[in-house]
Short mmCIF file of C-alpha atoms in Angstrom, two decimals:
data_model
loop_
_atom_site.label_atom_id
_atom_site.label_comp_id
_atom_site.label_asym_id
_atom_site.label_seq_id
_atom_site.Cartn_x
_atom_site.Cartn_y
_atom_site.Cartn_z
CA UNK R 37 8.28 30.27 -8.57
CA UNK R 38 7.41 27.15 -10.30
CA UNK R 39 8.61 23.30 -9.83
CA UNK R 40 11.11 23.71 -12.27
CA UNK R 41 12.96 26.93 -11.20
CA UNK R 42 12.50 25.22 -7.94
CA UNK R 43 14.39 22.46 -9.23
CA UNK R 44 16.80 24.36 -10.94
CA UNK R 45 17.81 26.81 -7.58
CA UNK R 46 17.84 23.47 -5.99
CA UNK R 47 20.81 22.10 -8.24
CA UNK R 48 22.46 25.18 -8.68
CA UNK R 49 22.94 25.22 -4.54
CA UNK R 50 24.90 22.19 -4.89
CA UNK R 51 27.32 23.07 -7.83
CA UNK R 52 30.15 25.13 -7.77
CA UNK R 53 30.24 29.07 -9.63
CA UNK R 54 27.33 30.26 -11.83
CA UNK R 55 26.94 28.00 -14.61
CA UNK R 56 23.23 27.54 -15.65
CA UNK R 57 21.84 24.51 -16.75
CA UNK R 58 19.61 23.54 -19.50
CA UNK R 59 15.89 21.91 -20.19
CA UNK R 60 18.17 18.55 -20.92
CA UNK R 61 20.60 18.94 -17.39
CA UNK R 62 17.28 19.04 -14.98
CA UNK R 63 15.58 15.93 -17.57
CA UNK R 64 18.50 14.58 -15.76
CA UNK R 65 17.94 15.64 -12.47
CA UNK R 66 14.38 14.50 -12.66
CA UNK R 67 15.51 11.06 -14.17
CA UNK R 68 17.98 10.09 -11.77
CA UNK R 69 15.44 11.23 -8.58
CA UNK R 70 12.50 9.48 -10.39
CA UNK R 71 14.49 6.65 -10.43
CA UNK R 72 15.42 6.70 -6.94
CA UNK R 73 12.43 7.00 -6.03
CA UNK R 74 10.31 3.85 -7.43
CA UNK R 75 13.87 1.91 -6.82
CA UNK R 76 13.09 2.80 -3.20
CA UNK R 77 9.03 2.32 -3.72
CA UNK R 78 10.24 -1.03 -4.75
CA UNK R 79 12.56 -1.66 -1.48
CA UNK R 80 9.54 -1.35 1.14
CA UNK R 81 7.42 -3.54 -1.37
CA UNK R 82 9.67 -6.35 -0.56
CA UNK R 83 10.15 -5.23 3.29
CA UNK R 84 6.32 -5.50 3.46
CA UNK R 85 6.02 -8.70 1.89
CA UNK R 86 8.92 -10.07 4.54
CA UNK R 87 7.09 -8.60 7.42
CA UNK R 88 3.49 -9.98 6.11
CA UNK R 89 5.33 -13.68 6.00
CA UNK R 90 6.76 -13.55 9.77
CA UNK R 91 3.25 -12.00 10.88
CA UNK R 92 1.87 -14.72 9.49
CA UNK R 93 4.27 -17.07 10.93
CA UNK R 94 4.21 -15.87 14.76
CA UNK R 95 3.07 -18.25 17.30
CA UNK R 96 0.24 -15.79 18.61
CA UNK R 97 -1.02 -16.13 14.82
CA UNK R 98 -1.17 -20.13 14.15
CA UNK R 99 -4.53 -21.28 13.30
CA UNK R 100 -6.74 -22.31 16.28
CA UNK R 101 -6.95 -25.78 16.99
CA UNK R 102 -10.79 -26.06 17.36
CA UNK R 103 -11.29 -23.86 13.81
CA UNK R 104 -12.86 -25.86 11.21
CA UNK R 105 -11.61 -27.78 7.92
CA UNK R 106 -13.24 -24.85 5.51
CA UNK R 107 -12.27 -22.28 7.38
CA UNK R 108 -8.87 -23.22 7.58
CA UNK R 109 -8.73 -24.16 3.78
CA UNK R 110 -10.42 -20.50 3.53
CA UNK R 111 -7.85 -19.19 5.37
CA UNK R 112 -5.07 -20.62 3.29
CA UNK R 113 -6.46 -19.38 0.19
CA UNK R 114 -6.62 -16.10 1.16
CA UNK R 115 -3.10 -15.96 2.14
CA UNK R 116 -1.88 -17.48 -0.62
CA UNK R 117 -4.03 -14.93 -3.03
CA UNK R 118 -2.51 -12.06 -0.80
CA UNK R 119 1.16 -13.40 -1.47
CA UNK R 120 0.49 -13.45 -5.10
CA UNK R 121 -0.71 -9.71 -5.31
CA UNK R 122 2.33 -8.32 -3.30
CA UNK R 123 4.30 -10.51 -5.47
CA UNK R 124 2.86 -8.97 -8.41
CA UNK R 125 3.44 -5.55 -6.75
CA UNK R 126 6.64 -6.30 -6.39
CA UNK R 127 7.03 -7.11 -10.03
CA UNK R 128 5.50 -4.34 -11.20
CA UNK R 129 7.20 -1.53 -9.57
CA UNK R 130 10.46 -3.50 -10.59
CA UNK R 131 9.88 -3.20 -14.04
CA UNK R 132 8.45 0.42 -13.95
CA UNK R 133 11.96 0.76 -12.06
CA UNK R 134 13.96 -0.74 -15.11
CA UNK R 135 11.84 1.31 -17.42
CA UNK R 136 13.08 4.39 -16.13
CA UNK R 137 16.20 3.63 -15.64
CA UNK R 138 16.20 3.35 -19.13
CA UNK R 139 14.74 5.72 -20.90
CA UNK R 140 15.45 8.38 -22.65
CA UNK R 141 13.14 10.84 -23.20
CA UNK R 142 10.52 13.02 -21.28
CA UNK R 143 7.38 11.91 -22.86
CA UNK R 144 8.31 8.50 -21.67
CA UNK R 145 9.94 8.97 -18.47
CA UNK R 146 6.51 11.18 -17.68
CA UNK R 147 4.21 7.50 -18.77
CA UNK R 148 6.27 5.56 -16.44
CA UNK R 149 5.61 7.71 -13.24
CA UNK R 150 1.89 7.95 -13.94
CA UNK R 151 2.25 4.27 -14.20
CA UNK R 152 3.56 3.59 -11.00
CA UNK R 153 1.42 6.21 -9.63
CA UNK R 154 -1.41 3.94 -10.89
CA UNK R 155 0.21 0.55 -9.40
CA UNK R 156 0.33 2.18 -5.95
CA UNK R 157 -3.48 3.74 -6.13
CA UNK R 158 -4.53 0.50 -6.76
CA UNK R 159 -2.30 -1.56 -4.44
CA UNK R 160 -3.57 0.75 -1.82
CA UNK R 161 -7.51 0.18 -2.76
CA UNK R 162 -6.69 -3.36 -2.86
CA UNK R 163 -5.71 -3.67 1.22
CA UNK R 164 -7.99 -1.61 2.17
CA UNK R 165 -11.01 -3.79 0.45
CA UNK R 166 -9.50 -6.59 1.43
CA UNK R 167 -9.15 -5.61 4.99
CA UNK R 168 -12.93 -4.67 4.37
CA UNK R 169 -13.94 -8.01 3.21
CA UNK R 170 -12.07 -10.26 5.28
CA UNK R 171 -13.72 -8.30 8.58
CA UNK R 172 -16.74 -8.62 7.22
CA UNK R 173 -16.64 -12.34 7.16
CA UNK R 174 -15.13 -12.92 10.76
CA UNK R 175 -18.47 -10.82 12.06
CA UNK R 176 -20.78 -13.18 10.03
CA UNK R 177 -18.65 -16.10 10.99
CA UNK R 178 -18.73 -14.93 14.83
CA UNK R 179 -22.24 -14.27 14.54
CA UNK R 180 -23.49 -17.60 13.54
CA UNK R 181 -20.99 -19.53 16.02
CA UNK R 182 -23.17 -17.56 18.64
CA UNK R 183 -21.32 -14.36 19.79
CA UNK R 184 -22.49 -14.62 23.64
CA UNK R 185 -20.46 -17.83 24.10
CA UNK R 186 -17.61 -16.18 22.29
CA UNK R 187 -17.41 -13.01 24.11
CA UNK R 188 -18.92 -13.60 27.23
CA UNK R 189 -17.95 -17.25 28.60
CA UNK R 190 -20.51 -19.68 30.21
CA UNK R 191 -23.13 -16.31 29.87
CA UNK R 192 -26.46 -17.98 28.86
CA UNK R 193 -28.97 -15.23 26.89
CA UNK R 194 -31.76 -15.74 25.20
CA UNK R 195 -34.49 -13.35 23.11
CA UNK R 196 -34.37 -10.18 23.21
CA UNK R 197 -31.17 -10.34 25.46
CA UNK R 198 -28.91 -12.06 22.71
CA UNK R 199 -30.48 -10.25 19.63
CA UNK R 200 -29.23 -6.83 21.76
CA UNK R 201 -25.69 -8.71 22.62
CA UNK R 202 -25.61 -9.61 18.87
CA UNK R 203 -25.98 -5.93 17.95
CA UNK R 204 -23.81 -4.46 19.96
CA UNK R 205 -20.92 -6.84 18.84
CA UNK R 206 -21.94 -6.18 15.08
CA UNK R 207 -21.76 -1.84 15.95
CA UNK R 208 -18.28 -2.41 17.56
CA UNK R 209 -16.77 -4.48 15.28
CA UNK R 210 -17.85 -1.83 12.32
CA UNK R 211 -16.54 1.02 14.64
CA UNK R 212 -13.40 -1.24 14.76
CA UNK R 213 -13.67 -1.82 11.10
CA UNK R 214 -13.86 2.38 10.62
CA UNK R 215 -10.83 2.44 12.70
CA UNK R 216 -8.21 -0.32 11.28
CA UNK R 217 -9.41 1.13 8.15
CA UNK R 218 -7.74 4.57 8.94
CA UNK R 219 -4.84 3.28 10.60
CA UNK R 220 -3.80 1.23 7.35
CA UNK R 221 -4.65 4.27 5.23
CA UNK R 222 -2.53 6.50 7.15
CA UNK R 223 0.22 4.22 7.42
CA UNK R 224 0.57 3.70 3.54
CA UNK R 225 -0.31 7.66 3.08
CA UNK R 226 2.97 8.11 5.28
CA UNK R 227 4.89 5.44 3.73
CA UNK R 228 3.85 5.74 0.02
CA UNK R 229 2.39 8.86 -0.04
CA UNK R 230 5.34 10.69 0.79
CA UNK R 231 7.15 9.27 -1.82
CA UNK R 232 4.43 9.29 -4.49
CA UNK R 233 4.21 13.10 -3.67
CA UNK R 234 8.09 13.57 -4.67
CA UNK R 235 7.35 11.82 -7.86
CA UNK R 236 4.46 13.79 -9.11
CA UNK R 237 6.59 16.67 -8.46
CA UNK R 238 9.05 15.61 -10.35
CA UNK R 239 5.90 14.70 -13.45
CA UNK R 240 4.89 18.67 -12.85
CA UNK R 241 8.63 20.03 -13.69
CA UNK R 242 8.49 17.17 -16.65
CA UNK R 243 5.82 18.43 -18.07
CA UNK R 244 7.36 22.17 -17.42
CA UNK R 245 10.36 20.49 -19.86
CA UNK R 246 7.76 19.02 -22.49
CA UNK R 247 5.88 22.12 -22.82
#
């Protein structure tokens, strides 16, 4: 059984007597789901944008008093830049939102999930090279600040004893890397992905309708 006899058994379950319904009564189906479904997309886009700004704004997260003036300014920057993409996110899921709330037509309605499809891909690859990046920088930062004074307080090494301290930091903060990395793909494969996985069902019995 395909998507769209799926779809129809589905809304023939929840209507009274026998009546069958036509190519343009499941369009409608699809439309009004669709739409729910980037509508709520666009919900937790704003939820995660309020929950970035009070991480950001917790006592346990205010700068450190002894960082430095470029770091800081560093710091800043890369906040700010990460506002600015949600922000954008934000924006563009609300106006894939209007645009198919508004349309009329399969062909079009079928663009404007692949679009949104294509916003949250690249959302997702954006965090997760950003997460990337920004670790990558702490361990070169940490590194040159001398790591055995960070981790291991008033621990003097020298030679061959730091160089090994140095590496073992460096292969624990990867494996840590490895590891956040996962947990924030999981997280938006369960939060997005679930949803995303409606709406390309919903494309499939579209393109059922088209053909």
């Amino acid at each position: 059984m395909d998507n769209l006899d799926l779809l129809k058994k589905d809304w023939n379950k929840s209507q009274p007597g026998d009546k069958q319904f036509s190519a343009k009564d499941i369009y409608a189906m699809l439309h009004k789901k669709s739409s729910s479904i980037v509508k709520t997309l666009f919900y937790i886009s704003i939820a995660e944008l309020v929950f970035w700004i009070v991480l950001n704004n917790l006592p346990f997260f205010a700068y450190d008093e002894n960082i430095d003036s470029f770091s800081e300014q560093a710091y800043l920057v890369l906040e700010i830049f990460s506002y600015a993409v949600i922000l954008l996110f934000i924006y563009l899921l609300f106006k894939t939102y209007r645009a198919i709330s508004v349309t009329d037509n399969v062909k079009t309605l079928m663009q404007n999930i692949l679009k949104t499809r294509k916003i949250i891909k690249y959302y997702v690859i954006y965090n997760l090279a950003l997460v990337f990046i920004v670790t990558i920088a702490q361990i070169i930062h940490t590194i040159n600040n001398d790591p055995s004074k960070i981790l291991f307080d008033n621990v003097q090494t020298t030679g061959a004893g730091k160089e090994t301290m140095i590496l073992v930091f460096v292969f624990f903060m990867i494996l840590l890397l490895f590891i956040l990395l996962a947990v924030i793909k999981l997280f938006y494969k369960l939060i997005y992905g679930l949803l995303l996985k409606r709406l390309n069902a919903n494309y499939k019995a579209l393109k059922k309708i088209e053909s």
